[in-house]
mmCIF file of C-alpha atoms in Angstrom:
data_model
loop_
_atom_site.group_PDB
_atom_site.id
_atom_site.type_symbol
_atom_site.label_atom_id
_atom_site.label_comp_id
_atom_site.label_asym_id
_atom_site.label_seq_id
_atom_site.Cartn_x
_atom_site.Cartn_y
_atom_site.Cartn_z
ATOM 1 C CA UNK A 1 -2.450 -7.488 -16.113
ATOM 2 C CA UNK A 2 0.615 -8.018 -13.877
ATOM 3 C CA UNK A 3 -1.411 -7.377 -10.222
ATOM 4 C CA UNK A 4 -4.575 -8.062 -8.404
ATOM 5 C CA UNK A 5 -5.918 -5.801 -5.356
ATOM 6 C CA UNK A 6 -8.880 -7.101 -3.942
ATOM 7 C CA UNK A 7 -10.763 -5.155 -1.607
ATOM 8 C CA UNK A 8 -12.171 -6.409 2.088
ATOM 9 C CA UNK A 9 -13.893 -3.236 3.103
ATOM 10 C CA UNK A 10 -14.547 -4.664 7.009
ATOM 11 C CA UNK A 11 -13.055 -3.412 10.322
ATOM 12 C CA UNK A 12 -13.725 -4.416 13.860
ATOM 13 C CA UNK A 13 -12.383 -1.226 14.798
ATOM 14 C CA UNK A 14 -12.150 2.230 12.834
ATOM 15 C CA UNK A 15 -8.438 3.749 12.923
ATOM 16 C CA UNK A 16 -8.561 7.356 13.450
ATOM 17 C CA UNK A 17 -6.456 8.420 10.942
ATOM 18 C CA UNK A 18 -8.001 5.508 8.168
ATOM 19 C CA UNK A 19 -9.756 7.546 4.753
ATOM 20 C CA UNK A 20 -10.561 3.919 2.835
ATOM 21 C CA UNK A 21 -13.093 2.444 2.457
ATOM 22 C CA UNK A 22 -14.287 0.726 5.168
ATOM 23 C CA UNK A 23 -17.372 0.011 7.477
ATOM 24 C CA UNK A 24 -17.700 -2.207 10.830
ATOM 25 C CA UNK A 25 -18.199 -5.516 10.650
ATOM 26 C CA UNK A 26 -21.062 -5.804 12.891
ATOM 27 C CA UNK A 27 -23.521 -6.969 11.158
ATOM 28 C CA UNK A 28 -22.652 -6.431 7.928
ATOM 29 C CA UNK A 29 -23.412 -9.114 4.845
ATOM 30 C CA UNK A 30 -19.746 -10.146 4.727
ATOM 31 C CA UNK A 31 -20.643 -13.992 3.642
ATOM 32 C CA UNK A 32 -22.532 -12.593 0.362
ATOM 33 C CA UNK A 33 -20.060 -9.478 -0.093
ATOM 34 C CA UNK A 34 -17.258 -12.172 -0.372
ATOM 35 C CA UNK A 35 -19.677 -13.859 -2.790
ATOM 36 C CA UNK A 36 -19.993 -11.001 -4.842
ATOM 37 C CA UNK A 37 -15.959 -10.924 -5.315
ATOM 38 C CA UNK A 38 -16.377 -13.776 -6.930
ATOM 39 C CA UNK A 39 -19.209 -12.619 -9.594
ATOM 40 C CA UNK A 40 -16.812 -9.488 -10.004
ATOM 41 C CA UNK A 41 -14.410 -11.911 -11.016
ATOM 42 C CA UNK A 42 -16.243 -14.060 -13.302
ATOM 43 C CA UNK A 43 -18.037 -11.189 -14.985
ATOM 44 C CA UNK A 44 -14.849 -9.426 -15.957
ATOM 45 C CA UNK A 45 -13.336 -12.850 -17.132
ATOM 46 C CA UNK A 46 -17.125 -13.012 -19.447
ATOM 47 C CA UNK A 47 -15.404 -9.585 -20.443
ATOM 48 C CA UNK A 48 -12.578 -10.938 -21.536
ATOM 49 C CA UNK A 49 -10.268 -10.061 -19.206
ATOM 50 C CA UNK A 50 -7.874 -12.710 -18.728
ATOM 51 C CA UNK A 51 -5.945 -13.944 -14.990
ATOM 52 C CA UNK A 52 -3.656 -15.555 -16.858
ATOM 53 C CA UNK A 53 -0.790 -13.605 -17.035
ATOM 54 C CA UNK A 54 -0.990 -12.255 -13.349
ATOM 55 C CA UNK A 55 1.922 -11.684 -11.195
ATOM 56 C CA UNK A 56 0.612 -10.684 -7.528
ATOM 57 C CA UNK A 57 -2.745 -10.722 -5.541
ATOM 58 C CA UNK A 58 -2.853 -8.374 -3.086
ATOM 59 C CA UNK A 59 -5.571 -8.633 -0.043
ATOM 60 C CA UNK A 60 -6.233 -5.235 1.418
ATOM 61 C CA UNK A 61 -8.689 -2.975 3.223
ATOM 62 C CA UNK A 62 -10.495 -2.545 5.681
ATOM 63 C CA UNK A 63 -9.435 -5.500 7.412
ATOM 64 C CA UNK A 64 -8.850 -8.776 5.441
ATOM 65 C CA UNK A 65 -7.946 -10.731 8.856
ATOM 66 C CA UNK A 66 -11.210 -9.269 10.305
ATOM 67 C CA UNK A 67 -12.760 -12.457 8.280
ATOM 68 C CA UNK A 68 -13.425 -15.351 10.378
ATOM 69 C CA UNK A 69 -11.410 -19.060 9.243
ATOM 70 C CA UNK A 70 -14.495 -19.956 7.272
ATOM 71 C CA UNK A 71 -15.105 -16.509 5.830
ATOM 72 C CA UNK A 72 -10.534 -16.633 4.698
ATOM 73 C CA UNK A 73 -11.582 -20.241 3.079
ATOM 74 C CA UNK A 74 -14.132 -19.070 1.088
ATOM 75 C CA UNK A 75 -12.560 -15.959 -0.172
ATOM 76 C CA UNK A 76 -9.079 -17.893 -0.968
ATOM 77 C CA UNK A 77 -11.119 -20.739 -2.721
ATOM 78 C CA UNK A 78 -12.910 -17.949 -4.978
ATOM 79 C CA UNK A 79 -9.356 -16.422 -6.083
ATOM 80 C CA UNK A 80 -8.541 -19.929 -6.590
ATOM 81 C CA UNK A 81 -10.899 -20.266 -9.348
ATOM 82 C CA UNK A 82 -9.510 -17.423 -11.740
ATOM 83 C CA UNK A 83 -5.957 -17.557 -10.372
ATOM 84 C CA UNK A 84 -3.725 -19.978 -11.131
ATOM 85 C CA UNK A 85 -2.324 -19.193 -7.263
ATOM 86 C CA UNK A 86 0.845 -21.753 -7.408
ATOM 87 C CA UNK A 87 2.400 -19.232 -9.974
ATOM 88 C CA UNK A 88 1.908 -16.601 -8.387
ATOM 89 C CA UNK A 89 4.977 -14.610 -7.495
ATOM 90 C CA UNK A 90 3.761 -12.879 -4.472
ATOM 91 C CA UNK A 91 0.246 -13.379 -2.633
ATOM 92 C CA UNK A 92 0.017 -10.817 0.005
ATOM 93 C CA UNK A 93 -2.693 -9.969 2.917
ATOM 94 C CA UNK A 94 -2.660 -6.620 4.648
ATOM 95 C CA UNK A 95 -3.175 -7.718 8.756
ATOM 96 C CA UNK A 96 -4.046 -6.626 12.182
ATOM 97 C CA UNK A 97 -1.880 -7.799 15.119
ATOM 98 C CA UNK A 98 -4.628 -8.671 17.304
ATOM 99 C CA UNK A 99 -6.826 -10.375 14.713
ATOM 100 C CA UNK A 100 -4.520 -12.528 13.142
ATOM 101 C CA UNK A 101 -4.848 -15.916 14.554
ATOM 102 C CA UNK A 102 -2.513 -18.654 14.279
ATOM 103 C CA UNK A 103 -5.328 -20.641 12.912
ATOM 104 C CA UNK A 104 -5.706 -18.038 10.620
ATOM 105 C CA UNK A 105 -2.592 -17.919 9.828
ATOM 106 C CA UNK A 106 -2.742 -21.692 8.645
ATOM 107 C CA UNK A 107 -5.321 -20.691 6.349
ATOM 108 C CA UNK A 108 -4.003 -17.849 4.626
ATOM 109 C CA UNK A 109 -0.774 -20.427 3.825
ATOM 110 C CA UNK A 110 -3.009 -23.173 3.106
ATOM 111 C CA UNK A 111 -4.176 -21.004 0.667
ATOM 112 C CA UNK A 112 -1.302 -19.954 -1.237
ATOM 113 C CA UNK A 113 -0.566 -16.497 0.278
ATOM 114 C CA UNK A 114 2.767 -16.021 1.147
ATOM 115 C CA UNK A 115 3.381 -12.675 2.519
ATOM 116 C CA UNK A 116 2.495 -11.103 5.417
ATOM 117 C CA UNK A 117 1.770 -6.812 5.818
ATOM 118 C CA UNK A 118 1.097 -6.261 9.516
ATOM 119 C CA UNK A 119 0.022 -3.117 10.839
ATOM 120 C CA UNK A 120 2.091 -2.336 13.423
ATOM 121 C CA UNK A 121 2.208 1.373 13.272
ATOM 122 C CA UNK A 122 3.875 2.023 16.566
ATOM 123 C CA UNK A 123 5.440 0.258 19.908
ATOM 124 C CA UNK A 124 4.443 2.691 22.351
ATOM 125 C CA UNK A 125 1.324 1.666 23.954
ATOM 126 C CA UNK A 126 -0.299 5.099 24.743
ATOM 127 C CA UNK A 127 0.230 6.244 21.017
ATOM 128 C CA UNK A 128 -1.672 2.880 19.980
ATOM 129 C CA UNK A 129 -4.287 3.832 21.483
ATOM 130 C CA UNK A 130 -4.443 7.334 20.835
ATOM 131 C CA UNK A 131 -4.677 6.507 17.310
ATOM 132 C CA UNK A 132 -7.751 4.224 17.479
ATOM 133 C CA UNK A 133 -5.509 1.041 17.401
ATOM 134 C CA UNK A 134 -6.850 -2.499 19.749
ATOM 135 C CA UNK A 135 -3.414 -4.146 19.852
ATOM 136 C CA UNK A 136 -0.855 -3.668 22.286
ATOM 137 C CA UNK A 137 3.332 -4.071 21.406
ATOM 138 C CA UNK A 138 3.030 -7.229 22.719
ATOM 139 C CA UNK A 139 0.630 -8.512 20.144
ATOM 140 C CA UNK A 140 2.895 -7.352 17.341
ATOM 141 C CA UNK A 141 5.987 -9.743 18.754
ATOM 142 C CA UNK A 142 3.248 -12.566 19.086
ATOM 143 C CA UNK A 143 1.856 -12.523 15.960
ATOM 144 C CA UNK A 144 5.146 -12.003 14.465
ATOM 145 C CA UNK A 145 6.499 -15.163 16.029
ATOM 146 C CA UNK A 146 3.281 -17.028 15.387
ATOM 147 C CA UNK A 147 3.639 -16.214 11.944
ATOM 148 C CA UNK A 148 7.335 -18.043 11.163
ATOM 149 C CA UNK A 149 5.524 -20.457 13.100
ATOM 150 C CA UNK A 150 2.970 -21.173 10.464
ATOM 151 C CA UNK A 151 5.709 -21.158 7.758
ATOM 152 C CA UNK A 152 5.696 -17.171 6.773
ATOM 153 C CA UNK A 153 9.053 -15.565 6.058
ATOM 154 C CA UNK A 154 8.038 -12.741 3.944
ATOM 155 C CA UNK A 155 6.812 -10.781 6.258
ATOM 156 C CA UNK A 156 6.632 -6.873 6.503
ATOM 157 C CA UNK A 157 5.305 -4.165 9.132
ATOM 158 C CA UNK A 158 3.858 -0.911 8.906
ATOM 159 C CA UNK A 159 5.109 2.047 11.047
ATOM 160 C CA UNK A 160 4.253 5.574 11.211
ATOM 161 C CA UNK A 161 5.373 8.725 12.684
ATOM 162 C CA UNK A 162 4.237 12.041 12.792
ATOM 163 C CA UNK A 163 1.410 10.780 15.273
ATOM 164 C CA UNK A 164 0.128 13.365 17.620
ATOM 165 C CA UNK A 165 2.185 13.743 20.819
ATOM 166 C CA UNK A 166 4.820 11.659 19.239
ATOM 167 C CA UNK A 167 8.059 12.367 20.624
ATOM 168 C CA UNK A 168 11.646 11.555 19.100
ATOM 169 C CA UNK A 169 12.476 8.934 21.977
ATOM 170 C CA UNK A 170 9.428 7.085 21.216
ATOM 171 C CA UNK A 171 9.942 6.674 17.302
ATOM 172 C CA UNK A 172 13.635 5.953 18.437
ATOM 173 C CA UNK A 173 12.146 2.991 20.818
ATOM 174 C CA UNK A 174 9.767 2.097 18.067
ATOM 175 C CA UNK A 175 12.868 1.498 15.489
ATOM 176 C CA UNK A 176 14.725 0.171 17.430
ATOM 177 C CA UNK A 177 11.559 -2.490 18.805
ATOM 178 C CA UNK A 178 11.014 -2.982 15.052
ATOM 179 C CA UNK A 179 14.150 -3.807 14.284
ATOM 180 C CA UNK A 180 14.806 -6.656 17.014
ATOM 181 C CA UNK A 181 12.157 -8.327 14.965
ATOM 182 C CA UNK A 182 14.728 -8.915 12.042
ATOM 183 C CA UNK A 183 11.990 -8.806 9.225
ATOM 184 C CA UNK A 184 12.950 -8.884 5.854
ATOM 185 C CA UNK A 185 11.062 -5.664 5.323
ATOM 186 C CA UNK A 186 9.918 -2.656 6.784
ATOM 187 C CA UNK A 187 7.371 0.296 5.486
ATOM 188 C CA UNK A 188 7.429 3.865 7.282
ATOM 189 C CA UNK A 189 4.646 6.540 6.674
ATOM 190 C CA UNK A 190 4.452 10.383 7.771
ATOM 191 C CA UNK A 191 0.619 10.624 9.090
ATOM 192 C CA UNK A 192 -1.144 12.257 6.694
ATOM 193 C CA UNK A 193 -4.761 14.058 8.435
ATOM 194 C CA UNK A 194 -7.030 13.184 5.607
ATOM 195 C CA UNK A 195 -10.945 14.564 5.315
ATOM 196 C CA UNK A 196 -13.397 12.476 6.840
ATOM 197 C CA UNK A 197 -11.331 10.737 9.368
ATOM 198 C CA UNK A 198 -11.724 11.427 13.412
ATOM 199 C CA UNK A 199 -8.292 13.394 13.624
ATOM 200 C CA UNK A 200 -9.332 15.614 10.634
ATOM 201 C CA UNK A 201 -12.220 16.402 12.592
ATOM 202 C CA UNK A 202 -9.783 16.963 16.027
ATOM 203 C CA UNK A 203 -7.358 19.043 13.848
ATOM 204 C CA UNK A 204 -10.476 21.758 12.914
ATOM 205 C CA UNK A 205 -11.215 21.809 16.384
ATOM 206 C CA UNK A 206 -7.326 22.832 17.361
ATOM 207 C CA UNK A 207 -7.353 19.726 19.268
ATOM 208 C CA UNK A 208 -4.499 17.417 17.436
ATOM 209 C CA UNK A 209 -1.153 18.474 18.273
ATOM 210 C CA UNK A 210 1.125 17.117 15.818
ATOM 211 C CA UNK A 211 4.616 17.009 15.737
ATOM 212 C CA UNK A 212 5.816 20.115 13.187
ATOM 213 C CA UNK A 213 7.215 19.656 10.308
ATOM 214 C CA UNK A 214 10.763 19.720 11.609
ATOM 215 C CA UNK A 215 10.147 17.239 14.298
ATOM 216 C CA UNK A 216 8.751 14.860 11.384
ATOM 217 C CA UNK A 217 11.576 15.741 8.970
ATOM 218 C CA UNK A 218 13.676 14.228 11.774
ATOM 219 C CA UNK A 219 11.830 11.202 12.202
ATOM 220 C CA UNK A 220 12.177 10.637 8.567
ATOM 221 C CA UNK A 221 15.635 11.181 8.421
ATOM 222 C CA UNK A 222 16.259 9.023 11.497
ATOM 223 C CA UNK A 223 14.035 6.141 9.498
ATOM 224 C CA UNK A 224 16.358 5.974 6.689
ATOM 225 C CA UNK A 225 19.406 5.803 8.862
ATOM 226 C CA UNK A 226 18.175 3.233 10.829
ATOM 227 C CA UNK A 227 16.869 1.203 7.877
ATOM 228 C CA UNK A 228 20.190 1.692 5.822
ATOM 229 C CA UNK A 229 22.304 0.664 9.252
ATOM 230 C CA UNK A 230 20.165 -2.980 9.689
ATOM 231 C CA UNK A 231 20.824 -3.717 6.128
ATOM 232 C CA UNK A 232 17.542 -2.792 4.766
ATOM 233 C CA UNK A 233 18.157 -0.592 1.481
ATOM 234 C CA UNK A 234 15.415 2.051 0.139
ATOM 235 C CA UNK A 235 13.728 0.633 -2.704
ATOM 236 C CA UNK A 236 11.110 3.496 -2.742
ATOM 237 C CA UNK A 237 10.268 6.424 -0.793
ATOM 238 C CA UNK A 238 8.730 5.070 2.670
ATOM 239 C CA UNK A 239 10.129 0.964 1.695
ATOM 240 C CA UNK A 240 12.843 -0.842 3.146
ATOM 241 C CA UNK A 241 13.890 -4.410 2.572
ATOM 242 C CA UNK A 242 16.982 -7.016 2.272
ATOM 243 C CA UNK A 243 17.822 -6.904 -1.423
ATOM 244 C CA UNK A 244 15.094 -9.519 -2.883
ATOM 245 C CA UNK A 245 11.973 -8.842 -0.533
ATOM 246 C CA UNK A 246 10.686 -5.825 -1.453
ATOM 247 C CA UNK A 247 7.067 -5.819 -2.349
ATOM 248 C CA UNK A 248 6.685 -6.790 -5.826
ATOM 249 C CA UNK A 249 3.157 -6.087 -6.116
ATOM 250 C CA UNK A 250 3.882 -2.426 -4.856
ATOM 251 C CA UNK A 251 6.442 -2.143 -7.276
ATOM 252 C CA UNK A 252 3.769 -2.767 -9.799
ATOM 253 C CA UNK A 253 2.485 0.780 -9.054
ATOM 254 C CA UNK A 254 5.436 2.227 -8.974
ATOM 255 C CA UNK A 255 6.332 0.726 -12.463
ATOM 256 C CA UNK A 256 3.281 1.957 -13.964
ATOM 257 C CA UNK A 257 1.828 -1.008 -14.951
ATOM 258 C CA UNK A 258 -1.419 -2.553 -15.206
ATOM 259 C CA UNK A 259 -3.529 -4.485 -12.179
ATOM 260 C CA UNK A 260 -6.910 -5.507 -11.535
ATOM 261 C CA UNK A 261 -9.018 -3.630 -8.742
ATOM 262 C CA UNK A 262 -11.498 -5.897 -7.112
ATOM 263 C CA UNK A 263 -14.247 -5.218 -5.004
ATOM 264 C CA UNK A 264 -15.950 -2.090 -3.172
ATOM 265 C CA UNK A 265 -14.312 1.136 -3.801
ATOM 266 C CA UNK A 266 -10.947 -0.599 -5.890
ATOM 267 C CA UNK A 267 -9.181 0.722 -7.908
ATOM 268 C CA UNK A 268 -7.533 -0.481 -10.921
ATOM 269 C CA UNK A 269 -5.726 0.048 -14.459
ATOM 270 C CA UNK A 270 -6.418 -2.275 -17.336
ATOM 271 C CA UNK A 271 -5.849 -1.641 -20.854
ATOM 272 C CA UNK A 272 -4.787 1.762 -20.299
ATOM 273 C CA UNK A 273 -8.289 2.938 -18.593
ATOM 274 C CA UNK A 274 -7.772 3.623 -14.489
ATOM 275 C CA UNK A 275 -11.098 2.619 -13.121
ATOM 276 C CA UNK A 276 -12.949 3.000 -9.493
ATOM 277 C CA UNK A 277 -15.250 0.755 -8.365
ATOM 278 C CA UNK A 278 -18.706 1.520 -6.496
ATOM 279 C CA UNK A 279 -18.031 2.234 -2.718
ATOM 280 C CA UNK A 280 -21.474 1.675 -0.949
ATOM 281 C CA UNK A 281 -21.246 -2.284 -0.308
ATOM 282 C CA UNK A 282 -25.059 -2.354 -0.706
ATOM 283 C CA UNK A 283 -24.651 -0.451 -4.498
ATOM 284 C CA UNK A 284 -22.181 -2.921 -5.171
ATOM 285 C CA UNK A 285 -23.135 -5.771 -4.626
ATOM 286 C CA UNK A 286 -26.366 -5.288 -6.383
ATOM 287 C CA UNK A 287 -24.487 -4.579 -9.359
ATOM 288 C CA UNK A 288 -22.599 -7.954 -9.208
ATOM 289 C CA UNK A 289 -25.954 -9.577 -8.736
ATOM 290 C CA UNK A 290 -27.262 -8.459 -11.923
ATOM 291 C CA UNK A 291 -24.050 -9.328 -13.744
ATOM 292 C CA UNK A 292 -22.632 -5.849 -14.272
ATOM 293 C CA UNK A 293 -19.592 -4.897 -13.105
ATOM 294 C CA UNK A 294 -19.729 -2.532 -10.333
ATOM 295 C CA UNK A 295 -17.811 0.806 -11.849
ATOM 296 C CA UNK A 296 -17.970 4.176 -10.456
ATOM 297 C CA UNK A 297 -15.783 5.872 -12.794
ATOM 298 C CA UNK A 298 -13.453 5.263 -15.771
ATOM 299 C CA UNK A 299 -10.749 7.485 -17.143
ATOM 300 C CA UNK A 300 -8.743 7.097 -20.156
ATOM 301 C CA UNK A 301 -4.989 7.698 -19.708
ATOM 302 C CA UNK A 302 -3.985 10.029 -22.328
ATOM 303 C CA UNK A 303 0.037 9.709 -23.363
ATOM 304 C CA UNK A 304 0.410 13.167 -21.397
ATOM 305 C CA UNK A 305 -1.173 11.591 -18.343
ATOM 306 C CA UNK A 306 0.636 8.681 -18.851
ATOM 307 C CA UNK A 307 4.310 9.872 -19.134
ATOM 308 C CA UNK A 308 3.497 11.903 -16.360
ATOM 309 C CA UNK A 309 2.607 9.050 -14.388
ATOM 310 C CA UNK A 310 5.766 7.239 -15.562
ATOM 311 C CA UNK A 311 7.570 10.134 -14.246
ATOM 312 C CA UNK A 312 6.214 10.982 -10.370
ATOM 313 C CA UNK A 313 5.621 7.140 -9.584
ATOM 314 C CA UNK A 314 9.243 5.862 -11.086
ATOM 315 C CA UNK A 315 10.952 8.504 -9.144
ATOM 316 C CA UNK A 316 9.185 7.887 -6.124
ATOM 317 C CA UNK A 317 11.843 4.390 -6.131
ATOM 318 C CA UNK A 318 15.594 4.278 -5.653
ATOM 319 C CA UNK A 319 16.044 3.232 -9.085
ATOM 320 C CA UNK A 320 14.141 6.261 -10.610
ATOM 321 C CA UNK A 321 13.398 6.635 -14.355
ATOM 322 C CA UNK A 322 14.806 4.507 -17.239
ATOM 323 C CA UNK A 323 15.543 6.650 -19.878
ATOM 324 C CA UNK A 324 15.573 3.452 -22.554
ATOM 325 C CA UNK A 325 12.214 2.250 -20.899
ATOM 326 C CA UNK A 326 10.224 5.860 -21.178
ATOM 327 C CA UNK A 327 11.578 5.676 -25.029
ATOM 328 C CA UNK A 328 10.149 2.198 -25.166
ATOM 329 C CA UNK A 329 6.878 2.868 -23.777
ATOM 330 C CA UNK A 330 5.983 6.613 -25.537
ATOM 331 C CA UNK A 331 8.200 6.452 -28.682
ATOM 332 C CA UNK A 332 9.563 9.972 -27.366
ATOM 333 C CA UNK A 333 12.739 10.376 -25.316
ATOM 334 C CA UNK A 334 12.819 11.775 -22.420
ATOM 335 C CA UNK A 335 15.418 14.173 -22.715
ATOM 336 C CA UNK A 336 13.175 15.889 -25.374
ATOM 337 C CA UNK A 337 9.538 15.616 -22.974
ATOM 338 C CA UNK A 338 10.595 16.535 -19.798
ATOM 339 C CA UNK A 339 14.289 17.430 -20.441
ATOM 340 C CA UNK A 340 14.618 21.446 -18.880
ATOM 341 C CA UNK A 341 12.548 20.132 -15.795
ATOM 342 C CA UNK A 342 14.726 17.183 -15.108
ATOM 343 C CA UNK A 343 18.194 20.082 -15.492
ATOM 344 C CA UNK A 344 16.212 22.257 -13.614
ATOM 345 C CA UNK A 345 15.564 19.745 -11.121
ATOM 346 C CA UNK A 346 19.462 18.693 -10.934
ATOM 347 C CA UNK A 347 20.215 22.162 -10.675
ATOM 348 C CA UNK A 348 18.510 22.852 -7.888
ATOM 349 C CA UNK A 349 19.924 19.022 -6.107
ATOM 350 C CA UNK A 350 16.729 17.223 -6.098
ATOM 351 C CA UNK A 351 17.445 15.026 -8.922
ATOM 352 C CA UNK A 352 20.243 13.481 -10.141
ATOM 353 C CA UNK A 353 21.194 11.455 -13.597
ATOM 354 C CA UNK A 354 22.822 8.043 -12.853
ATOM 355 C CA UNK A 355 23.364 6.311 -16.435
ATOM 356 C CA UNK A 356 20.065 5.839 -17.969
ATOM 357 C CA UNK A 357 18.054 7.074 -15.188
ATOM 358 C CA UNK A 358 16.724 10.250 -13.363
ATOM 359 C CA UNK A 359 16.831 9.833 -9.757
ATOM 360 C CA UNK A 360 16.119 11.738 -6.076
ATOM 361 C CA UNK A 361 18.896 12.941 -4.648
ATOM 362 C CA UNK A 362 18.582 12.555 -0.623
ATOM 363 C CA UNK A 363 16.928 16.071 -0.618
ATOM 364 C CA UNK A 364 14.495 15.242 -3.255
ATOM 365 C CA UNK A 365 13.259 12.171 -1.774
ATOM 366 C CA UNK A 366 12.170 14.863 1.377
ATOM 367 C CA UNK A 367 10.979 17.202 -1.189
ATOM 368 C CA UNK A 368 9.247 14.451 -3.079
ATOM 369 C CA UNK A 369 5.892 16.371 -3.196
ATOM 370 C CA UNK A 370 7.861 19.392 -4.719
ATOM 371 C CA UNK A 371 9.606 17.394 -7.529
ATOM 372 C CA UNK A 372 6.311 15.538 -8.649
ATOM 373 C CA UNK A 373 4.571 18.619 -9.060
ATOM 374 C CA UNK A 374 6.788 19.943 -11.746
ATOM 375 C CA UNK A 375 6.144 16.914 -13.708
ATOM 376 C CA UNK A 376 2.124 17.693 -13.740
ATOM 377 C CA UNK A 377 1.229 19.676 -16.733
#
């Protein structure tokens, strides 16, 4: 395996637009769920699954920074164990503005992680809170600068648009807020209303007025602009970074390639089987306890599924498909697998053939959706 996700399922606040897996931290048995990571870990190693080889860890959730100084400690000291962390090239934590302390801050880089995701999502204050977010714009400059304080210089933020009420002028003052931070990378997402969240409830009830799609198309368009003026290139659809930060354990995904998924509700791929694990932390952790691992589901990949795969998550980056690689990896070329889609595709200006590889054009990456689809059987 080249990756690691491991999954902290706590928040202190729900996000109204959040579909993970998540529950609040009050309490909740947080000391013996981060326990249970570790027997996760050690059964799957009794499995033979071997750390040795891995690239990235990736903390996610949820919440990681919801965990208290103590709570970080113990959780970095389990990786620790199956990890060899020193070699790692990228140790990442997902973040809240308002939760990450400079104290824990030191602990995270006392603990080998060395990049930062923060959840910014927006500058405007009203929108913040209209989204279920506690921090203020001020919290994302502190934490920012408390960060490079601790030693941090990877360091990314999140931003979305398409939030309800959002206006042009206030993404504009969010990019250009965002970009006075000079971070070596930058992610922007299109709000997506998702079932069982509070705005998919709002949006049944007529009561979340979103953007349009025009409006949206806009802010997208003004994203990439922005990104591509400040030096920060697109290395995949909604990721921008100075040539040698982009997010190497995203890029993983992207790449097809295999990872670990650790705790409640992960997901994973590992030996060509993509795997979920039990959601309900109570389920879960009783699994762990009796030294099984904690599996929901398991799917094999078939080559179909696979080259499909290859073909909707490599495109979704700026340096598309490798025609050479896809022959590697299936023993089929793909001029003679998906060759009329990919002319069809180029005829109609959503993909383009640079070299060896099959890339968006500008209007494909838009029309992303549109040009995945006709690679699903």
């Amino acid at each position: 395996m080249r990756g690691m996700y491991i999954h902290i399922p706590f928040c202190h606040q729900i996000c109204h637009y959040c579909d993970f897996n998540k529950v609040f931290f009050k309490n909740q048995p947080v000391d013996e769920y981060i326990e249970s990571i570790g027997e996760e870990l050690s059964i799957m190693a009794n499995e033979g699954v071997s750390f040795e080889n891995v690239e990235t860890v990736f903390l996610g959730g949820g919440t990681p920074t919801s965990l208290s100084e103590k709570q970080l400690e113990r959780l970095l000291a389990i990786i620790q164990e199956y990890v060899d962390v020193s070699s790692l090239k990228e140790f990442s934590t997902e973040a809240n503005p308002d939760e990450l302390t400079y104290g824990k801050l030191l602990v995270l880089k006392n603990g080998g992680v060395n990049r930062l995701s923060i959840g910014v999502q927006s500058f405007d204050a009203e929108l913040l809170t209209k989204i279920g977010r506690t921090h203020g714009p001020d919290d994302a400059v502190r934490v920012v600068n408390d960060a490079r304080r601790a030693g941090f210089d990877n360091i990314s933020i999140d931003l979305i648009y398409g939030l309800p009420g959002q206006t042009i002028e206030q993404w504009q003052d969010t990019l250009e807020k965002a970009s006075a931070l000079d971070l070596p990378h930058y992610s922007g997402y299109s709000l997506i209303v998702e079932p069982k969240t509070v705005f998919y409830n709002l949006m049944n009830k007529g009561k979340l007025p979103l953007p349009g799609e025009d409006i949206e198309t806009e802010m997208f368009s003004m994203l990439m602009d922005y990104m591509e003026k400040e030096g920060r290139h697109r290395y995949e659809i909604s990721n921008f970074a100075i040539p040698g930060n982009e997010s190497i354990h995203n890029l993983i995904y992207w790449e097809n390639d295999s990872y670990a998924g650790v705790g409640a509700g992960a997901h994973g791929y590992l030996a060509g089987k993509r795997y979920s694990n039990i959601g309900p932390l109570a389920k879960y952790m009783s699994k762990t306890a009796n030294g099984e691992r904690p599996l929901q589901q398991t799917h094999n990949v078939t080559q179909i599924e696979a080259m499909e795969e290859e073909m909707f998550l490599g495109l979704r980056t700026a340096n598309g498909v490798s025609a050479a690689l896809f022959q590697k990896k299936f023993g089929q070329s793909l001029q003679e697998v998906y060759g009329k889609t990919v002319q069809s595709l180029i005829e109609r200006g959503l993909v383009e053939q640079v070299g060896d590889r099959t890339k968006l054009t500008r209007m494909g990456v838009y029309r992303g959706n549109d040009v995945f689809q006709e690679f699903l059987k």
